[in-house]
Amino acid sequence: MDERLLNDILSDHYDLAQAAAKYKKQRQEDMKVADEEDNLGSAVKRKQWDDAESKLNELVKEFPNLQPRYTLTQFRILWGQKKYNEAYVFANSFSDSHPDDAYWQNRLAHEIIAQGDAPNRNLALALKLAER
């Protein structure tokens, strides 16, 4: 509990009805995101890449603040569609726009190296990602 909230409660300025409505709205949004993520995950698991891409695009359109959360999913969908060059462009673009995000840099580097079916693996990109 932060100090401002505590002061609002103690000074009788806390609007419980407004807080409850905000909480209810957030819960509904969370449940919608969870349902859409389940649908996305199901499409990826079944390797229905075009369906997965469509579901991901819908999810990101409705909840743009969650886009970084789906970085690896986007890469895997492009890879599954055998759009290797687009996957590399996506990974490079993400890397350049998030140079300090070591976690995702490493995950993308690992994905490039671990995927066994690429005709022309971009090891230079994987190295760039890993070094960041």
XYZ file of N, CA and C in Angstrom:
396
model
N 0.854 -1.172 0.000
C 0.000 0.000 0.000
C 0.897 1.231 0.000
N 0.640 2.153 -0.910
C 1.487 3.333 -0.954
C 0.954 4.425 -0.016
N 1.783 5.408 0.228
C 1.477 6.463 1.201
C 0.256 7.287 0.785
N 0.150 7.583 -0.496
C -0.987 8.385 -0.971
C -2.306 7.653 -0.710
N -2.336 6.378 -1.029
C -3.538 5.589 -0.799
C -3.881 5.566 0.690
N -2.903 5.354 1.514
C -3.122 5.333 2.952
C -3.676 6.678 3.436
N -3.113 7.766 2.947
C -3.603 9.097 3.329
C -5.042 9.310 2.868
N -5.367 8.859 1.656
C -6.748 8.983 1.153
C -7.729 8.219 2.040
N -7.335 7.026 2.456
C -8.209 6.221 3.317
C -8.390 6.884 4.670
N -7.294 7.329 5.258
C -7.356 7.937 6.594
C -8.097 9.277 6.596
N -8.024 10.002 5.495
C -8.701 11.301 5.435
C -10.108 11.194 4.865
N -10.572 9.971 4.665
C -11.927 9.708 4.176
C -12.162 10.255 2.763
N -11.098 10.264 1.950
C -11.201 10.701 0.550
C -11.140 9.523 -0.412
N -11.058 8.334 0.109
C -10.947 7.139 -0.729
C -12.324 6.763 -1.249
N -12.417 6.657 -2.561
C -13.695 6.314 -3.195
C -13.720 4.808 -3.437
N -14.347 4.110 -2.518
C -14.383 2.657 -2.588
C -15.126 2.169 -3.825
N -16.222 2.827 -4.176
C -16.992 2.425 -5.361
C -16.152 2.566 -6.628
N -15.421 3.659 -6.729
C -14.560 3.878 -7.899
C -13.443 2.836 -7.940
N -12.857 2.540 -6.788
C -11.790 1.541 -6.726
C -12.325 0.162 -7.104
N -13.526 -0.157 -6.643
C -14.133 -1.453 -6.972
C -14.415 -1.549 -8.463
N -14.917 -0.473 -9.058
C -15.202 -0.468 -10.500
C -13.909 -0.618 -11.300
N -12.880 0.068 -10.874
C -11.580 -0.032 -11.556
C -11.029 -1.457 -11.456
N -11.150 -2.042 -10.272
C -10.691 -3.414 -10.068
C -11.473 -4.384 -10.951
N -12.788 -4.217 -10.985
C -13.642 -5.100 -11.789
C -13.279 -4.997 -13.274
N -13.066 -3.779 -13.743
C -12.695 -3.574 -15.145
C -11.352 -4.239 -15.452
N -10.395 -4.089 -14.535
C -9.074 -4.696 -14.735
C -9.164 -6.214 -14.748
N -9.965 -6.790 -13.877
C -10.149 -8.242 -13.845
C -10.762 -8.751 -15.149
N -11.750 -8.026 -15.664
C -12.384 -8.426 -16.924
C -11.365 -8.381 -18.059
N -10.565 -7.330 -18.070
C -9.529 -7.214 -19.101
C -8.516 -8.341 -18.964
N -8.101 -8.644 -17.743
C -7.149 -9.732 -17.504
C -7.705 -11.072 -17.982
N -8.983 -11.299 -17.728
C -9.603 -12.557 -18.152
C -9.706 -12.633 -19.672
N -9.978 -11.492 -20.311
C -10.041 -11.473 -21.774
C -8.658 -11.757 -22.368
N -7.634 -11.138 -21.803
C -6.269 -11.393 -22.270
C -5.925 -12.874 -22.086
N -6.267 -13.432 -20.934
C -5.970 -14.849 -20.673
C -6.673 -15.747 -21.682
N -7.928 -15.461 -21.992
C -8.662 -16.259 -22.979
C -8.015 -16.160 -24.359
N -7.656 -14.940 -24.747
C -7.037 -14.752 -26.058
C -5.654 -15.393 -26.105
N -4.923 -15.338 -25.002
C -3.623 -16.002 -24.954
C -3.781 -17.519 -25.057
N -4.827 -18.060 -24.436
C -5.093 -19.499 -24.559
C -5.341 -19.872 -26.016
N -6.136 -19.059 -26.715
C -6.416 -19.321 -28.126
C -5.142 -19.225 -28.965
N -4.328 -18.228 -28.664
C -3.057 -18.066 -29.372
C -2.156 -19.262 -29.113
N -2.018 -19.632 -27.854
C -1.169 -20.761 -27.498
C -1.630 -22.059 -28.142
N -2.927 -22.231 -28.222
C -3.481 -23.426 -28.852
C -3.135 -23.468 -30.341
N -3.250 -22.333 -31.017
C -2.912 -22.283 -32.443
C -1.428 -22.558 -32.664
N -0.575 -22.010 -31.795
C 0.870 -22.252 -31.909
C 1.168 -23.728 -31.663
N 0.551 -24.284 -30.639
C 0.785 -25.694 -30.312
C 0.390 -26.613 -31.465
N -0.702 -26.261 -32.151
C -1.160 -27.060 -33.297
C -0.393 -26.710 -34.569
N 0.511 -25.753 -34.471
C 1.318 -25.280 -35.601
C 0.445 -24.743 -36.729
N -0.633 -24.093 -36.346
C -1.501 -23.393 -37.296
C -1.024 -21.944 -37.320
N 0.055 -21.753 -38.075
C 0.798 -20.492 -38.006
C 0.004 -19.289 -38.481
N -0.766 -19.430 -39.537
C -1.541 -18.286 -40.017
C -2.611 -17.889 -39.005
N -3.245 -18.883 -38.402
C -4.235 -18.617 -37.366
C -3.562 -17.973 -36.153
N -2.405 -18.474 -35.780
C -1.660 -17.916 -34.645
C -1.274 -16.462 -34.923
N -0.833 -16.196 -36.143
C -0.459 -14.829 -36.503
C -1.662 -13.897 -36.401
N -2.798 -14.353 -36.883
C -4.021 -13.565 -36.814
C -4.421 -13.297 -35.360
N -4.364 -14.318 -34.537
C -4.719 -14.166 -33.122
C -3.743 -13.233 -32.405
N -2.467 -13.345 -32.726
C -1.475 -12.464 -32.119
C -1.719 -11.015 -32.535
N -1.992 -10.796 -33.814
C -2.248 -9.443 -34.292
C -3.472 -8.833 -33.615
N -4.516 -9.629 -33.434
C -5.722 -9.148 -32.748
C -5.406 -8.788 -31.294
N -4.655 -9.643 -30.641
C -4.307 -9.429 -29.242
C -3.481 -8.161 -29.061
N -2.490 -7.982 -29.912
C -1.617 -6.806 -29.816
C -2.369 -5.537 -30.209
N -3.296 -5.650 -31.156
C -4.095 -4.486 -31.547
C -4.963 -4.020 -30.385
N -5.552 -4.968 -29.680
C -6.441 -4.620 -28.571
C -5.667 -4.207 -27.313
N -4.492 -4.814 -27.119
C -3.689 -4.544 -25.924
C -2.252 -4.225 -26.336
N -2.009 -3.078 -26.962
C -0.675 -2.768 -27.495
C 0.424 -2.714 -26.433
N 0.065 -2.416 -25.202
C 1.075 -2.354 -24.148
C 1.670 -3.726 -23.831
N 1.035 -4.784 -24.306
C 1.531 -6.141 -24.039
C 2.456 -6.663 -25.140
N 2.662 -5.890 -26.191
C 3.425 -6.382 -27.343
C 4.791 -6.957 -26.986
N 5.593 -6.324 -26.139
C 6.905 -6.919 -25.845
C 6.806 -8.321 -25.250
N 5.720 -8.600 -24.592
C 5.492 -9.899 -23.968
C 5.430 -11.029 -25.005
N 5.118 -10.674 -26.241
C 4.934 -11.681 -27.296
C 6.079 -11.709 -28.297
N 7.216 -11.182 -27.911
C 8.372 -11.124 -28.808
C 8.748 -12.506 -29.333
N 8.921 -13.438 -28.426
C 9.331 -14.779 -28.829
C 8.237 -15.476 -29.635
N 6.991 -15.244 -29.263
C 5.873 -15.842 -29.996
C 5.863 -15.336 -31.433
N 6.071 -14.037 -31.604
C 6.089 -13.468 -32.960
C 7.206 -14.096 -33.782
N 8.380 -14.233 -33.182
C 9.506 -14.845 -33.877
C 9.181 -16.286 -34.264
N 8.618 -17.039 -33.317
C 8.300 -18.451 -33.574
C 7.231 -18.613 -34.650
N 6.273 -17.704 -34.677
C 5.241 -17.767 -35.719
C 5.865 -17.541 -37.087
N 6.693 -16.522 -37.219
C 7.361 -16.266 -38.496
C 8.222 -17.466 -38.892
N 8.906 -18.044 -37.918
C 9.754 -19.213 -38.184
C 8.894 -20.389 -38.640
N 7.787 -20.595 -37.943
C 6.893 -21.691 -38.297
C 6.309 -21.542 -39.691
N 6.103 -20.299 -40.107
C 5.605 -20.021 -41.457
C 6.723 -20.126 -42.495
N 7.906 -20.435 -42.025
C 9.104 -20.529 -42.866
C 9.465 -19.190 -43.502
N 9.117 -18.126 -42.805
C 9.473 -16.764 -43.217
C 10.745 -16.381 -42.460
N 11.812 -17.088 -42.772
C 13.050 -16.942 -42.017
C 13.612 -15.527 -42.105
N 13.627 -14.961 -43.296
C 14.171 -13.604 -43.435
C 13.343 -12.601 -42.641
N 12.011 -12.746 -42.665
C 11.161 -11.855 -41.876
C 11.420 -12.046 -40.386
N 11.660 -13.280 -39.972
C 11.968 -13.550 -38.566
C 13.274 -12.862 -38.173
N 14.266 -12.921 -39.057
C 15.538 -12.255 -38.774
C 15.374 -10.741 -38.743
N 14.596 -10.198 -39.670
C 14.346 -8.751 -39.678
C 13.642 -8.347 -38.381
N 12.651 -9.145 -37.979
C 11.943 -8.866 -36.729
C 12.907 -8.886 -35.543
N 13.729 -9.927 -35.446
C 14.671 -10.048 -34.331
C 15.665 -8.890 -34.330
N 16.166 -8.527 -35.490
C 17.115 -7.412 -35.591
C 16.456 -6.093 -35.192
N 15.245 -5.880 -35.671
C 14.506 -4.661 -35.334
C 14.240 -4.585 -33.836
N 13.819 -5.711 -33.256
C 13.592 -5.734 -31.816
C 14.884 -5.432 -31.074
N 15.961 -6.039 -31.513
C 17.259 -5.835 -30.877
C 17.663 -4.361 -30.905
N 17.492 -3.739 -32.060
C 17.875 -2.334 -32.192
C 16.985 -1.404 -31.369
N 15.712 -1.767 -31.234
C 14.801 -0.891 -30.487
C 14.788 -1.185 -28.983
N 15.398 -2.286 -28.579
C 15.481 -2.651 -27.156
C 16.906 -3.100 -26.819
N 17.902 -2.248 -27.053
C 19.294 -2.681 -26.896
C 19.675 -3.082 -25.470
N 18.935 -2.621 -24.483
C 19.281 -2.930 -23.099
C 18.464 -4.083 -22.511
N 17.639 -4.701 -23.330
C 16.796 -5.795 -22.847
C 17.529 -7.117 -23.039
N 18.425 -7.399 -22.118
C 19.302 -8.569 -22.233
C 18.520 -9.877 -22.262
N 17.440 -9.943 -21.502
C 16.669 -11.177 -21.452
C 16.169 -11.574 -22.836
N 15.481 -10.646 -23.518
C 14.918 -10.972 -24.831
C 15.991 -11.106 -25.895
N 17.072 -10.340 -25.757
C 18.191 -10.480 -26.703
C 18.712 -11.922 -26.644
N 18.912 -12.410 -25.435
C 19.426 -13.769 -25.245
C 18.435 -14.812 -25.747
N 17.160 -14.625 -25.439
C 16.148 -15.600 -25.873
C 16.080 -15.685 -27.399
N 16.116 -14.537 -28.062
C 16.073 -14.536 -29.526
C 17.338 -15.166 -30.108
N 18.484 -14.865 -29.523
C 19.741 -15.480 -29.984
C 19.647 -16.995 -29.871
N 19.137 -17.458 -28.761
C 18.991 -18.904 -28.552
C 18.031 -19.504 -29.573
N 16.938 -18.827 -29.850
C 15.971 -19.331 -30.834
C 16.618 -19.488 -32.209
N 17.410 -18.514 -32.597
C 18.067 -18.572 -33.914
C 19.002 -19.774 -33.975
N 19.739 -19.999 -32.914
C 20.701 -21.097 -32.903
C 20.016 -22.446 -32.757
N 18.967 -22.515 -31.935
C 18.337 -23.801 -31.599
C 17.429 -24.353 -32.692
N 16.893 -23.503 -33.526
C 15.984 -23.980 -34.570
C 16.801 -24.721 -35.627
N 16.432 -25.950 -35.883
C 17.231 -26.781 -36.766
C 16.856 -26.752 -38.231
N 15.758 -26.095 -38.582
C 15.271 -26.228 -39.955
C 15.523 -25.017 -40.855
N 16.349 -24.096 -40.442
C 16.609 -22.910 -41.269
C 17.619 -23.231 -42.359
N 17.317 -22.853 -43.589
C 18.270 -23.126 -44.663
C 19.531 -22.270 -44.558
N 19.385 -21.039 -44.112
C 20.530 -20.127 -43.978
C 20.473 -19.462 -42.610
N 21.018 -20.127 -41.625
C 20.979 -19.601 -40.262
C 21.812 -18.324 -40.166
N 21.244 -17.298 -39.557
C 21.915 -16.013 -39.436
C 22.697 -15.972 -38.121
N 23.871 -16.573 -38.138
C 24.687 -16.647 -36.929
C 25.243 -15.283 -36.532
N 25.437 -14.410 -37.504
C 25.916 -13.062 -37.180
C 24.876 -12.322 -36.343
N 23.617 -12.473 -36.695
C 22.541 -11.848 -35.908
C 22.465 -12.480 -34.527
N 22.561 -13.794 -34.458
C 22.535 -14.472 -33.165
C 23.663 -13.971 -32.269
N 24.846 -13.779 -32.834
C 25.984 -13.271 -32.070
C 25.724 -11.844 -31.601
N 25.182 -11.012 -32.491
C 24.862 -9.622 -32.127
C 23.888 -9.595 -30.943
N 22.870 -10.425 -31.028
C 21.878 -10.489 -29.952
C 22.529 -10.971 -28.657
N 23.330 -12.008 -28.745
C 23.947 -12.583 -27.559
C 24.921 -11.612 -26.894
N 25.604 -10.813 -27.690
C 26.583 -9.878 -27.127
C 25.913 -8.681 -26.454
N 24.681 -8.402 -26.819
C 23.984 -7.282 -26.171
C 23.536 -7.719 -24.809
